[in-house]
PDB file of C-alpha atoms in Angstrom:
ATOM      1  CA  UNK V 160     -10.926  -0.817  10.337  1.00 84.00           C
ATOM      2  CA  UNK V 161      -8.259   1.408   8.739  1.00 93.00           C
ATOM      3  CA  UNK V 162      -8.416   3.746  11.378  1.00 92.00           C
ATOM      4  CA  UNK V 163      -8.099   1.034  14.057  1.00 93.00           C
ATOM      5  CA  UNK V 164      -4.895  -0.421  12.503  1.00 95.00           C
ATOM      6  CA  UNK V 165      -3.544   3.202  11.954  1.00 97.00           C
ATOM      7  CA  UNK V 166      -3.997   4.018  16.112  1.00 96.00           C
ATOM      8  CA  UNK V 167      -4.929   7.216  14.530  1.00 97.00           C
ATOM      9  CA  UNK V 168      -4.617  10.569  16.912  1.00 97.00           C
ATOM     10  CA  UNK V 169      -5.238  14.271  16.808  1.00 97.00           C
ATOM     11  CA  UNK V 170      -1.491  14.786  16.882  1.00 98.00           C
ATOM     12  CA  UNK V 171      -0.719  12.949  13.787  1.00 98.00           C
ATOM     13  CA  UNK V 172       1.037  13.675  10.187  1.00 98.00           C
ATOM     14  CA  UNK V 173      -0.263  11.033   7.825  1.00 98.00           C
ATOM     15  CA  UNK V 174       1.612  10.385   4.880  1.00 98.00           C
ATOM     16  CA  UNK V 175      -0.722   9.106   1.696  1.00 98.00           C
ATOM     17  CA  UNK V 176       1.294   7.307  -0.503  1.00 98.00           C
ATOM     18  CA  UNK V 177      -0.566   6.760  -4.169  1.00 98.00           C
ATOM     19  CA  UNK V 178      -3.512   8.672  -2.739  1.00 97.00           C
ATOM     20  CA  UNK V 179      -5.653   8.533  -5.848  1.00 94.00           C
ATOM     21  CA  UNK V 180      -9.059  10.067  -5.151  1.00 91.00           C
ATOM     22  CA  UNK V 181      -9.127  10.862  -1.472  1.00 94.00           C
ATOM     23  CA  UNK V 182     -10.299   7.628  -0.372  1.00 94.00           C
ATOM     24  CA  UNK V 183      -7.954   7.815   2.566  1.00 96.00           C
ATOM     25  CA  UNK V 184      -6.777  11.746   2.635  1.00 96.00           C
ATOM     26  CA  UNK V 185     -10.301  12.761   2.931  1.00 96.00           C
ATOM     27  CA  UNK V 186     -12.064  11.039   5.755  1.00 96.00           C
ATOM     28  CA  UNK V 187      -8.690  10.368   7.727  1.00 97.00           C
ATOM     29  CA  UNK V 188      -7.777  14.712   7.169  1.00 97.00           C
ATOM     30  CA  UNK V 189     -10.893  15.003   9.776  1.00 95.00           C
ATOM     31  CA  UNK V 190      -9.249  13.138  12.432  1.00 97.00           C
ATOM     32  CA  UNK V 191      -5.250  14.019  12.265  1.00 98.00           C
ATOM     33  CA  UNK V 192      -3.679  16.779  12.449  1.00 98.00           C
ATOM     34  CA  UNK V 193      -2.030  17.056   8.874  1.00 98.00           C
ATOM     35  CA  UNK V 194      -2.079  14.510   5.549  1.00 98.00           C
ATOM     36  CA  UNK V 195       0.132  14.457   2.650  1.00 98.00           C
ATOM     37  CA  UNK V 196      -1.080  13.176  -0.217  1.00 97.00           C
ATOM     38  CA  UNK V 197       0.948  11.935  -2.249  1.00 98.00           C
ATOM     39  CA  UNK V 198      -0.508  10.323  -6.022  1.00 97.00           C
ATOM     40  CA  UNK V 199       1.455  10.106  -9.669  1.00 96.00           C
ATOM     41  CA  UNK V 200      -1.675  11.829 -11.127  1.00 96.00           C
ATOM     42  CA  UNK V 201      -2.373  15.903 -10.930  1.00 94.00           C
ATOM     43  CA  UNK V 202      -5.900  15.437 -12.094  1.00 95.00           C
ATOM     44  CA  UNK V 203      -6.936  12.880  -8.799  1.00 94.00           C
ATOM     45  CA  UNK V 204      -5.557  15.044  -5.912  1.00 93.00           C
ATOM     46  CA  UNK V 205      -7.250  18.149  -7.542  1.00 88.00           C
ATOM     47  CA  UNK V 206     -10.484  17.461  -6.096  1.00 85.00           C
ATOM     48  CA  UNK V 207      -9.221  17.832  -2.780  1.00 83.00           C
ATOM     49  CA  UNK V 208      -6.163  20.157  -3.026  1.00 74.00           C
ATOM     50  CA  UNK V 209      -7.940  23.183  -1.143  1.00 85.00           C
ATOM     51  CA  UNK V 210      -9.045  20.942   2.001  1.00 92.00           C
ATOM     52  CA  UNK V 211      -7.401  22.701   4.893  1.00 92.00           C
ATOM     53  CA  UNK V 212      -4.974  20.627   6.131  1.00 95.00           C
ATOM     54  CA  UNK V 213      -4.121  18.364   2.914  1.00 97.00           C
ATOM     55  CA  UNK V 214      -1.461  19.219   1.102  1.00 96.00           C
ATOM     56  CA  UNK V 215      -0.903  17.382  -2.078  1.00 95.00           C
ATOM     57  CA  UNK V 216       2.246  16.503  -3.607  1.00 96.00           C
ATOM     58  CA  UNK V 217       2.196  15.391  -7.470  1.00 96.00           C
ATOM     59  CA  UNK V 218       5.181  13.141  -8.092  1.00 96.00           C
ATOM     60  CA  UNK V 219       6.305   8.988  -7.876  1.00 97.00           C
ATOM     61  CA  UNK V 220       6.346   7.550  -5.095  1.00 97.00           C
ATOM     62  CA  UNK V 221      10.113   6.231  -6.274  1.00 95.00           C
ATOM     63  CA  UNK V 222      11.261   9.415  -6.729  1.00 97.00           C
ATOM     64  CA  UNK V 223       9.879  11.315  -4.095  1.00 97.00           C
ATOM     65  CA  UNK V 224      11.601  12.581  -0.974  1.00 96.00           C
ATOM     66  CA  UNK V 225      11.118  13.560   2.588  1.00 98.00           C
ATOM     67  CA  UNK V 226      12.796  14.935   5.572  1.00 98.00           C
ATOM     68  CA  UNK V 227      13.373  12.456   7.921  1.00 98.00           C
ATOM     69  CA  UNK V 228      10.844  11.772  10.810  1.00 98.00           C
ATOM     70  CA  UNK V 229       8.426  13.926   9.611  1.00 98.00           C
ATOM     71  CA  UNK V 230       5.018  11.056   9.706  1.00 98.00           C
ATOM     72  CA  UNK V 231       3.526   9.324  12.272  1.00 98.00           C
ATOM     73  CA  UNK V 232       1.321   7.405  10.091  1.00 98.00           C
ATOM     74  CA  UNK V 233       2.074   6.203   6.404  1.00 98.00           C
ATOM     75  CA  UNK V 234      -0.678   4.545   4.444  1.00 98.00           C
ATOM     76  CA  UNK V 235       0.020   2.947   0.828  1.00 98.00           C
ATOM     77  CA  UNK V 236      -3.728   0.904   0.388  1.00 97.00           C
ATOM     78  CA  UNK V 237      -4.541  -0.756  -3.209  1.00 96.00           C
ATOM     79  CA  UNK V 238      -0.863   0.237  -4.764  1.00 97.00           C
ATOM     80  CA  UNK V 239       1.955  -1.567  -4.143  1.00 98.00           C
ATOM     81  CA  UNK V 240       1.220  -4.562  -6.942  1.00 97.00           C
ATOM     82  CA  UNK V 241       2.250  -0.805  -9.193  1.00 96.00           C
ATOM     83  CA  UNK V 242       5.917  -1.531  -7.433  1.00 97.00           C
ATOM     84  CA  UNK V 243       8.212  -4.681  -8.534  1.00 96.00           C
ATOM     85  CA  UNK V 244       9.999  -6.039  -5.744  1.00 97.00           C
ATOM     86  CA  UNK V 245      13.534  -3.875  -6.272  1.00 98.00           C
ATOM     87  CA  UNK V 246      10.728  -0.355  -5.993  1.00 98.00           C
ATOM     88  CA  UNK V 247       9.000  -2.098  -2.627  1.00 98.00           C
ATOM     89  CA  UNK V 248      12.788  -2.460  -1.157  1.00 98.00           C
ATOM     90  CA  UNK V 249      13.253   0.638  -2.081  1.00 98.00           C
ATOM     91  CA  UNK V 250      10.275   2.399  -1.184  1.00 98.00           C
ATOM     92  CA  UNK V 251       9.790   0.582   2.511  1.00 98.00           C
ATOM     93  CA  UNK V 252      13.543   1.738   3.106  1.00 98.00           C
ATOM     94  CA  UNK V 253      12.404   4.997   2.416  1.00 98.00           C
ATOM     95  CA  UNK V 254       8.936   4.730   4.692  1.00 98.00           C
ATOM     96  CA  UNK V 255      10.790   3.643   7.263  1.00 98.00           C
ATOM     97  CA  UNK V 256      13.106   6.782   6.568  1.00 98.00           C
ATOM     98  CA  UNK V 257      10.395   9.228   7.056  1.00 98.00           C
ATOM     99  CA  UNK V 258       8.373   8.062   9.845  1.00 98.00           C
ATOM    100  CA  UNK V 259       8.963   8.726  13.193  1.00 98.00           C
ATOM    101  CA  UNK V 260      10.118   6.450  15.810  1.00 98.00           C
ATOM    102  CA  UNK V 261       6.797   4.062  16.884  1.00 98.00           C
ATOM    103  CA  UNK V 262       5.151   5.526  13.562  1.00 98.00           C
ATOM    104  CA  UNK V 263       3.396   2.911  12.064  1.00 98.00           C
ATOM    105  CA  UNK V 264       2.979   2.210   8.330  1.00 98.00           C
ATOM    106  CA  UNK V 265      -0.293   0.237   6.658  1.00 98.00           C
ATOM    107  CA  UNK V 266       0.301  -1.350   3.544  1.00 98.00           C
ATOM    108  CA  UNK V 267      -2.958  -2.857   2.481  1.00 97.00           C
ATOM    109  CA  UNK V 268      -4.485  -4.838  -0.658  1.00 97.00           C
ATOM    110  CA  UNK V 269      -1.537  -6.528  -0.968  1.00 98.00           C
ATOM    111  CA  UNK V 270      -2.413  -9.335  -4.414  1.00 98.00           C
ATOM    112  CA  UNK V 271      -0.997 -12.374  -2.216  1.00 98.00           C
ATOM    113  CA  UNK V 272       1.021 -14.855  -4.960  1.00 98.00           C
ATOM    114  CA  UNK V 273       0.009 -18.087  -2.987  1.00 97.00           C
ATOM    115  CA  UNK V 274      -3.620 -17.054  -3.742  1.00 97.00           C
ATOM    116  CA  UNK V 275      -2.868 -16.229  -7.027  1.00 97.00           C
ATOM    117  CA  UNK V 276      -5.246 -18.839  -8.681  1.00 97.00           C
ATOM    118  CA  UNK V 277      -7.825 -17.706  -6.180  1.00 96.00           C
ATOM    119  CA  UNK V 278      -8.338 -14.619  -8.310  1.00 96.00           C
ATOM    120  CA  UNK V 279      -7.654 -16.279 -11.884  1.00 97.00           C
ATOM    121  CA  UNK V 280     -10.501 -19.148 -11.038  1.00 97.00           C
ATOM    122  CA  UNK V 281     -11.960 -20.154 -14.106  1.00 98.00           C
ATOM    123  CA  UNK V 282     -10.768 -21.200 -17.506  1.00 98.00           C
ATOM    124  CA  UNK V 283     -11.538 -17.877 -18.981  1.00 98.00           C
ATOM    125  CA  UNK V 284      -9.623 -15.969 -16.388  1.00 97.00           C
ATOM    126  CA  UNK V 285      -6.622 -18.291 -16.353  1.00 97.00           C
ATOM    127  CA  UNK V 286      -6.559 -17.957 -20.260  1.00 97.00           C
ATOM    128  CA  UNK V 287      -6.643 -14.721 -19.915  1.00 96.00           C
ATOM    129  CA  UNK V 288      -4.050 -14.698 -17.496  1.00 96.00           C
ATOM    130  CA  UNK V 289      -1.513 -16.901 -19.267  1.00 97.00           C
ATOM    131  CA  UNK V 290      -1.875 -15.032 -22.679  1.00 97.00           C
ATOM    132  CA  UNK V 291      -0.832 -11.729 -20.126  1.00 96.00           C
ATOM    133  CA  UNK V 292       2.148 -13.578 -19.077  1.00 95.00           C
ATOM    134  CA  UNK V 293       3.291 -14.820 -22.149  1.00 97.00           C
ATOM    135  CA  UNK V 294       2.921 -10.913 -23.785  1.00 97.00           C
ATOM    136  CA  UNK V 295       4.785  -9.342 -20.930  1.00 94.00           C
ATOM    137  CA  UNK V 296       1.598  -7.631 -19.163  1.00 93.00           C
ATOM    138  CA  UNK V 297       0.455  -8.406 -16.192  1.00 88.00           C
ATOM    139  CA  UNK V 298      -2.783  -8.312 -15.530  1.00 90.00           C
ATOM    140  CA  UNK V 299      -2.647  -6.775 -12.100  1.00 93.00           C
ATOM    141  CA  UNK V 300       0.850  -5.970 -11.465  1.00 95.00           C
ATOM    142  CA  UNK V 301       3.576  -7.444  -9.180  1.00 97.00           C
ATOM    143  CA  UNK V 302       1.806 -10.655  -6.811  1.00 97.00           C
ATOM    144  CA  UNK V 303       3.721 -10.781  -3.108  1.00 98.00           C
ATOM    145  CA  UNK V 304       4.737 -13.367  -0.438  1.00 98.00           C
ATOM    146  CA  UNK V 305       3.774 -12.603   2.810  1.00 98.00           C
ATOM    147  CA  UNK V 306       6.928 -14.010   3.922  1.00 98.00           C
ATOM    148  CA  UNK V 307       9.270 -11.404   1.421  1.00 98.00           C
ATOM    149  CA  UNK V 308       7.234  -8.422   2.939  1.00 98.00           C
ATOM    150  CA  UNK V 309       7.353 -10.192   7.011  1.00 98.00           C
ATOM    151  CA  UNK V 310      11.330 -10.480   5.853  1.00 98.00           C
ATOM    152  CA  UNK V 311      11.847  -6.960   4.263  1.00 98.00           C
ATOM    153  CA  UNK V 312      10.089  -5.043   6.896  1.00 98.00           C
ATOM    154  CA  UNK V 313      11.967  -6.842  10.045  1.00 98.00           C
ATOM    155  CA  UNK V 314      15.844  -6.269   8.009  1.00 98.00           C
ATOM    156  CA  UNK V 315      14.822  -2.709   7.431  1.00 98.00           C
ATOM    157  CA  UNK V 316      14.470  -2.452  10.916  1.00 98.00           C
ATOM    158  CA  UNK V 317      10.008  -2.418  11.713  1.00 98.00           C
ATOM    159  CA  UNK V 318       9.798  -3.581  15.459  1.00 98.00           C
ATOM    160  CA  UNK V 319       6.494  -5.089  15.026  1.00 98.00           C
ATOM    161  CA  UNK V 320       5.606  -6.853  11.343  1.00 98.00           C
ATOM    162  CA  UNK V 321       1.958  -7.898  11.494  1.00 98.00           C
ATOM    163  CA  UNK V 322       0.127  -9.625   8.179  1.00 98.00           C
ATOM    164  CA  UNK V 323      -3.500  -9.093   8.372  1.00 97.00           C
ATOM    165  CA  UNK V 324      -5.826 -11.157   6.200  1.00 95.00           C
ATOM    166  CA  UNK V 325      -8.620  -9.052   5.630  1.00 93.00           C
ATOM    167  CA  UNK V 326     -12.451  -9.339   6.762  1.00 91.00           C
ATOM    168  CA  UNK V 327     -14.095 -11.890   4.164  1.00 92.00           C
ATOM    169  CA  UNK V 328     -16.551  -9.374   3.513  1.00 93.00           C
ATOM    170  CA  UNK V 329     -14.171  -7.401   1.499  1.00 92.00           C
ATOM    171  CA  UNK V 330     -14.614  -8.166  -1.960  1.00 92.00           C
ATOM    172  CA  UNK V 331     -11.053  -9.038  -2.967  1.00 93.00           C
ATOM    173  CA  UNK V 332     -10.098 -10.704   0.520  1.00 93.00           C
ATOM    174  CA  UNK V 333     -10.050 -13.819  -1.301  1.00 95.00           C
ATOM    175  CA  UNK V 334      -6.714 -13.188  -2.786  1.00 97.00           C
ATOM    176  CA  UNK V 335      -5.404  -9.792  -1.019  1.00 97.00           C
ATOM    177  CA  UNK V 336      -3.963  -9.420   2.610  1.00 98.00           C
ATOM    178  CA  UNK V 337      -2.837  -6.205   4.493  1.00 98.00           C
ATOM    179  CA  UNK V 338       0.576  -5.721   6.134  1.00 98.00           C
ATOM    180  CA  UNK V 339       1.001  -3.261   9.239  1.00 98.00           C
ATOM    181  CA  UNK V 340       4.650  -2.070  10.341  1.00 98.00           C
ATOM    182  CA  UNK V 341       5.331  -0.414  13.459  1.00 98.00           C
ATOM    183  CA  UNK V 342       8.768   1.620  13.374  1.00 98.00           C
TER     184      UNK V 342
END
């Protein structure tokens, strides 16, 4: 589970990058001792803006800044095919930045490239694909190597670079993986 990979504890400051609806914030605000929850869109952290020890932050995620060291734990699930590869540099620099030393950050539902076709697995998909391409609009975003992030994370500086492939009972696991980086 999340929670597992996170090595979650009382003491911790979880950063939520692209938090959305609370999917993360919410349950995980129950078991830490402060989240941040970070999202592009005002209208999904409002839900949740007066739990006690969330605090939201409106902005994007390649704008943003923090202090230094200030999270244990940084989470950025479902989100980073919204980053091209020059923003994912940029942004795990900037994780790496902010979290403490042995902090660990989760980056999960990562669209894997070399299962690309694993997703687009029929002729009407891969038409639909192609025609996506070939207009400049990708379908789901930016598609990753798990060697690029293994390569990024260890010359930033991540002690530990772990690729996860996720439980088969996930619905997407057929064509997503998780990554977990341990400062």
């Amino acid at each position: 589970s999340l929670e597992r990979q996170l090595e979650l504890k009382v003491s911790d400051c979880l950063l939520d990058i692209a938090a959305g609806s609370g999917m993360i914030s919410i349950p995980f605000s129950h078991k830490v001792s402060s989240v941040v929850a970070l999202d592009i869109s005002k209208e999904l952290l409002a839900p949740y803006s007066d739990i006690e020890n969330i605090t939201t932050t409106v902005g994007d995620a390649n704008l943003i800044e923090f202090s230094p060291e200030t999270f244990s734990k940084v989470v950025l699930y479902f989100a980073l095919q919204h980053f091209d590869e020059k923003q994912c540099v940029d942004l795990f620099k900037k994780v790496f930045e902010w979290m403490v030393p042995e902090g660990i950050f989760f980056c999960g539902d990562i669209p894997d490239v070399s299962r690309k076709f694993d997703f687009f697995n029929n002729p009407e998909r891969r038409k639909v694909y192609f025609e996506a391409v070939k207009n400049k609009k990708p379908i789901i975003g930016s598609w990753y190597h798990k060697t690029f992030l293994e390569e990024l994370g260890r010359e930033i500086g991540f002690q530990s670079v772990i690729v996860v492939d996720q439980p088969e009972v996930f619905y997407n696991a057929h064509y997503r993986f998780d990554l977990i980086l341990k400062k």
